[in-house]
Coordinates of N, CA, C and O in Angstrom, one line a residue:
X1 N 25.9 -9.2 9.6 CA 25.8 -8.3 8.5 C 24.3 -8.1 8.2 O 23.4 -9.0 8.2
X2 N 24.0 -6.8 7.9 CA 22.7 -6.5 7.6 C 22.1 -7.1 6.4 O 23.0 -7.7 5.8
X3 N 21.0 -7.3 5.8 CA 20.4 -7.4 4.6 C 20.6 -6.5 3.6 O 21.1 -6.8 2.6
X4 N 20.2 -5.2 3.8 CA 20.8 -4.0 3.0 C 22.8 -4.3 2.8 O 23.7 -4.2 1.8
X5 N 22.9 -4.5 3.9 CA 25.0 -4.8 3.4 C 24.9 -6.0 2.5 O 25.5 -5.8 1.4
X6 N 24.3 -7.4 2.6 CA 24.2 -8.4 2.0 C 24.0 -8.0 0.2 O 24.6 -8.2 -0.9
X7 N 22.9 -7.5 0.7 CA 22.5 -6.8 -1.1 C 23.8 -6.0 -1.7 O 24.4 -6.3 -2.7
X8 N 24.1 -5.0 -0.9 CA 25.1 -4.2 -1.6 C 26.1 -4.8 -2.2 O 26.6 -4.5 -3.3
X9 N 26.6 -6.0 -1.2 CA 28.1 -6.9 -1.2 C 27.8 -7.8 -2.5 O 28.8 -8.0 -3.3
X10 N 26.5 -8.5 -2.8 CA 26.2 -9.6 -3.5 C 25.9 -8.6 -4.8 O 26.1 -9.0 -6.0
X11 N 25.6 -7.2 -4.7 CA 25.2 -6.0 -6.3 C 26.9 -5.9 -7.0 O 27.1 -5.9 -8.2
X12 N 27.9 -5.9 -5.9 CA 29.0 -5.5 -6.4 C 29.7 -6.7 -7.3 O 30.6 -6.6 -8.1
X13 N 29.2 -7.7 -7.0 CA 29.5 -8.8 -7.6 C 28.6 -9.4 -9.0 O 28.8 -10.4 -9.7
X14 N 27.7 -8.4 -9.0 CA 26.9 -9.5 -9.6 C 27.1 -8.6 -11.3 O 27.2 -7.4 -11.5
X15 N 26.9 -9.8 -12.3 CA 27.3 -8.6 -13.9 C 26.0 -8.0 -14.0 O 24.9 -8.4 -13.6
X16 N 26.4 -6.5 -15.1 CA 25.4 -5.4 -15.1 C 24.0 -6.4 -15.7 O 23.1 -6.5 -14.9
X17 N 23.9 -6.9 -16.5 CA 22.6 -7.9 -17.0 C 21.6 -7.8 -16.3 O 20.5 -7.3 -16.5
X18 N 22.2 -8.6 -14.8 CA 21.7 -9.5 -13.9 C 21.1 -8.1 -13.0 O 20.2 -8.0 -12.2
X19 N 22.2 -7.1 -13.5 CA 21.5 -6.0 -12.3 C 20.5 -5.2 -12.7 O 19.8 -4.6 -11.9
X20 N 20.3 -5.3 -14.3 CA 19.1 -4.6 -15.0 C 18.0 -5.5 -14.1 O 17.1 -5.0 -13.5
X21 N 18.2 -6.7 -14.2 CA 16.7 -7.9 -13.9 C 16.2 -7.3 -12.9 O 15.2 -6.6 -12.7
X22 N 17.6 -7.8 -11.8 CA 17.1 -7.1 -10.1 C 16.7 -5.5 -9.8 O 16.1 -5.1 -8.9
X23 N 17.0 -4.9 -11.0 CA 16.4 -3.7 -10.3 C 14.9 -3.5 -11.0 O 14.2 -2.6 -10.6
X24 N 14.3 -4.3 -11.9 CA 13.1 -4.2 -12.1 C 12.3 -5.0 -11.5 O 11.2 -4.5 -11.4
X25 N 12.5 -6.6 -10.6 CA 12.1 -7.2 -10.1 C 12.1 -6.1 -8.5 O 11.1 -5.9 -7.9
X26 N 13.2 -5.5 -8.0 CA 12.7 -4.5 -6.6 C 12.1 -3.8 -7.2 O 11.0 -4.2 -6.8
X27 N 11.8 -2.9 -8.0 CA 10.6 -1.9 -8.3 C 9.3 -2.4 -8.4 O 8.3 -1.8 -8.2
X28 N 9.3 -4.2 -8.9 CA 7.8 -4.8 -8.5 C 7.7 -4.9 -7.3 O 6.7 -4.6 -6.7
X29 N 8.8 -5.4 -6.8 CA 8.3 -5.7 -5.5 C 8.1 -4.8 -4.9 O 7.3 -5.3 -4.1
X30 N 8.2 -3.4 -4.5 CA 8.3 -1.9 -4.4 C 7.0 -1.9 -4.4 O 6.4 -1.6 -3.4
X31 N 6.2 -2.2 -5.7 CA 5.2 -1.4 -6.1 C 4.4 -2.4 -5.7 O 3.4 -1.8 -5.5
X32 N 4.1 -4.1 -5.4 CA 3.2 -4.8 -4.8 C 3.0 -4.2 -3.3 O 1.9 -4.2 -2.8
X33 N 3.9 -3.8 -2.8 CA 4.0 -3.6 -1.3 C 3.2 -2.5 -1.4 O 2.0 -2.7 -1.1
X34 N 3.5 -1.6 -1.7 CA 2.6 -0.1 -1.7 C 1.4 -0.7 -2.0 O 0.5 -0.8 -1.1
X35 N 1.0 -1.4 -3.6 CA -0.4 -1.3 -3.6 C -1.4 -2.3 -2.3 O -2.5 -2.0 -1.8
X36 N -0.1 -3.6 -1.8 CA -0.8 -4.2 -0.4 C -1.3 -3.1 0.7 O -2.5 -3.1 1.0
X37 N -0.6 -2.3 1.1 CA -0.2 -1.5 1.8 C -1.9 -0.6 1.9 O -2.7 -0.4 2.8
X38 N -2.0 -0.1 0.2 CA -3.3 0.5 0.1 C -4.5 -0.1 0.1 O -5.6 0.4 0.5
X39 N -4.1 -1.4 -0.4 CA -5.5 -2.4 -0.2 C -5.5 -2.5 1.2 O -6.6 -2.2 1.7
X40 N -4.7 -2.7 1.9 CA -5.3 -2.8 3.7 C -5.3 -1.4 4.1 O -5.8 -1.5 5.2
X41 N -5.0 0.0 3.9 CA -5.8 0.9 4.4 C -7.5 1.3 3.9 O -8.4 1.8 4.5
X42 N -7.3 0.8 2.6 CA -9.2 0.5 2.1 C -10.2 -0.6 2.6 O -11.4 -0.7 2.6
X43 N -9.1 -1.4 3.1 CA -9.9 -2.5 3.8 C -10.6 -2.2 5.1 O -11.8 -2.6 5.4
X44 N -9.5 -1.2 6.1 CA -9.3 -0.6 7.2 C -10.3 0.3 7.0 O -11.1 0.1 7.8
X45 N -10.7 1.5 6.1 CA -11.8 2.7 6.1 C -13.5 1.9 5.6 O -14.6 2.5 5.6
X46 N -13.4 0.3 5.2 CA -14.4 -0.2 5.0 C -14.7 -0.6 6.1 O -15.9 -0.3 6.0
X47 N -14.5 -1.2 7.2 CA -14.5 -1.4 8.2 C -15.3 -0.5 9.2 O -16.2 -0.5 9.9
X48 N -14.2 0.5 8.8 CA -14.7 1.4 9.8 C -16.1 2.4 9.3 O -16.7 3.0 10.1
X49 N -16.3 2.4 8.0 CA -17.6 2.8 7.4 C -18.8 2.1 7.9 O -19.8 2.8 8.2
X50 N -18.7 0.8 8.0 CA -19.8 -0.5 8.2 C -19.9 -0.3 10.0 O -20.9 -0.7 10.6
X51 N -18.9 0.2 10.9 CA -19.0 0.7 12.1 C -19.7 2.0 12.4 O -20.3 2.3 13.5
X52 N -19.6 2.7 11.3 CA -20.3 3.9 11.3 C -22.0 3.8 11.3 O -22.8 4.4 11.9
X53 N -22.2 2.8 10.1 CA -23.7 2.5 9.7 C -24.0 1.7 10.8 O -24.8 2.5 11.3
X54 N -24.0 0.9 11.4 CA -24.0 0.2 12.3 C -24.3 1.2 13.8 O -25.3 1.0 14.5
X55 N -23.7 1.9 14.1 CA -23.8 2.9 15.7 C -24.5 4.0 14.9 O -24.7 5.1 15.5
X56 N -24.9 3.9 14.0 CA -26.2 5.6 13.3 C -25.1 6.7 13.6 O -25.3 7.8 14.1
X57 N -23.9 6.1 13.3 CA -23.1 7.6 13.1 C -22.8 8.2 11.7 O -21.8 8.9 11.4
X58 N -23.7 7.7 10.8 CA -23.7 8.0 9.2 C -25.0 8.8 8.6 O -26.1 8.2 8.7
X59 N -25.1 9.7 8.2 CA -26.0 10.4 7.4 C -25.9 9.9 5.6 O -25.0 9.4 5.0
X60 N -27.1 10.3 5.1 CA -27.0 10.0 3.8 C -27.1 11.0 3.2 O -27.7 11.9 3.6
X61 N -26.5 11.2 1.8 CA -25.9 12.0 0.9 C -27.3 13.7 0.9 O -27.1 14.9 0.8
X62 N -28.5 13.0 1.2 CA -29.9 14.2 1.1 C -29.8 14.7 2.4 O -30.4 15.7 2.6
X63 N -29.0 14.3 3.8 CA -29.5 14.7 4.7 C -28.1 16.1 4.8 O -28.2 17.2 5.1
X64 N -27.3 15.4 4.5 CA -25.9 16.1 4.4 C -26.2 17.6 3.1 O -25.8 18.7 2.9
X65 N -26.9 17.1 2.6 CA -26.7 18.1 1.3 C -28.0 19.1 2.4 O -27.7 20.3 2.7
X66 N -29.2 18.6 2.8 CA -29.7 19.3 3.2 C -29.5 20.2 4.7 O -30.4 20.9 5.1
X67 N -28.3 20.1 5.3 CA -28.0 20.6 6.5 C -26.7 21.6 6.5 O -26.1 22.3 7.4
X68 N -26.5 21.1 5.1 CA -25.6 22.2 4.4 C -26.1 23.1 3.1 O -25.3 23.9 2.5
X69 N -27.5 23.0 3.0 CA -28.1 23.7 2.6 C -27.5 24.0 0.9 O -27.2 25.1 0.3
X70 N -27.5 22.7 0.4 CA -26.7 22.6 -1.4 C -28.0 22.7 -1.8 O -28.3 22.6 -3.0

């Protein structure tokens, strides 16, 4: 039996109370995952920023403004 079937079989049993708790405790858990999720793609574009400065594949904000002519 799946985990999703597990959950459904153990929701059908369980009193409404208990089902208010669980569904606010999945919506945290819901919403830590995503924000994990975001902190390691920020972690991931910091990375790859510090690879950029590092191989001189980065310009700075005057050279960009100036080659686009702002």
């Amino acid at each position: 039996m799946s985990i999703k079937e597990q959950l459904l079989q153990t929701i059908e049993q369980a009193p409404e109370p208990l089902l208010h708790e669980a569904l606010n405790y999945l919506h945290y858990l819901l919403e830590k995952h995503l924000d994990e999720l975001e902190e390691q793609e920020d972690l991931e574009d910091l990375q790859s920023a510090r690879e950029d400065l590092q191989h001189n594949r980065a310009v700075s904000l005057a050279q960009l403004k100036q080659e686009l002519a702002l």
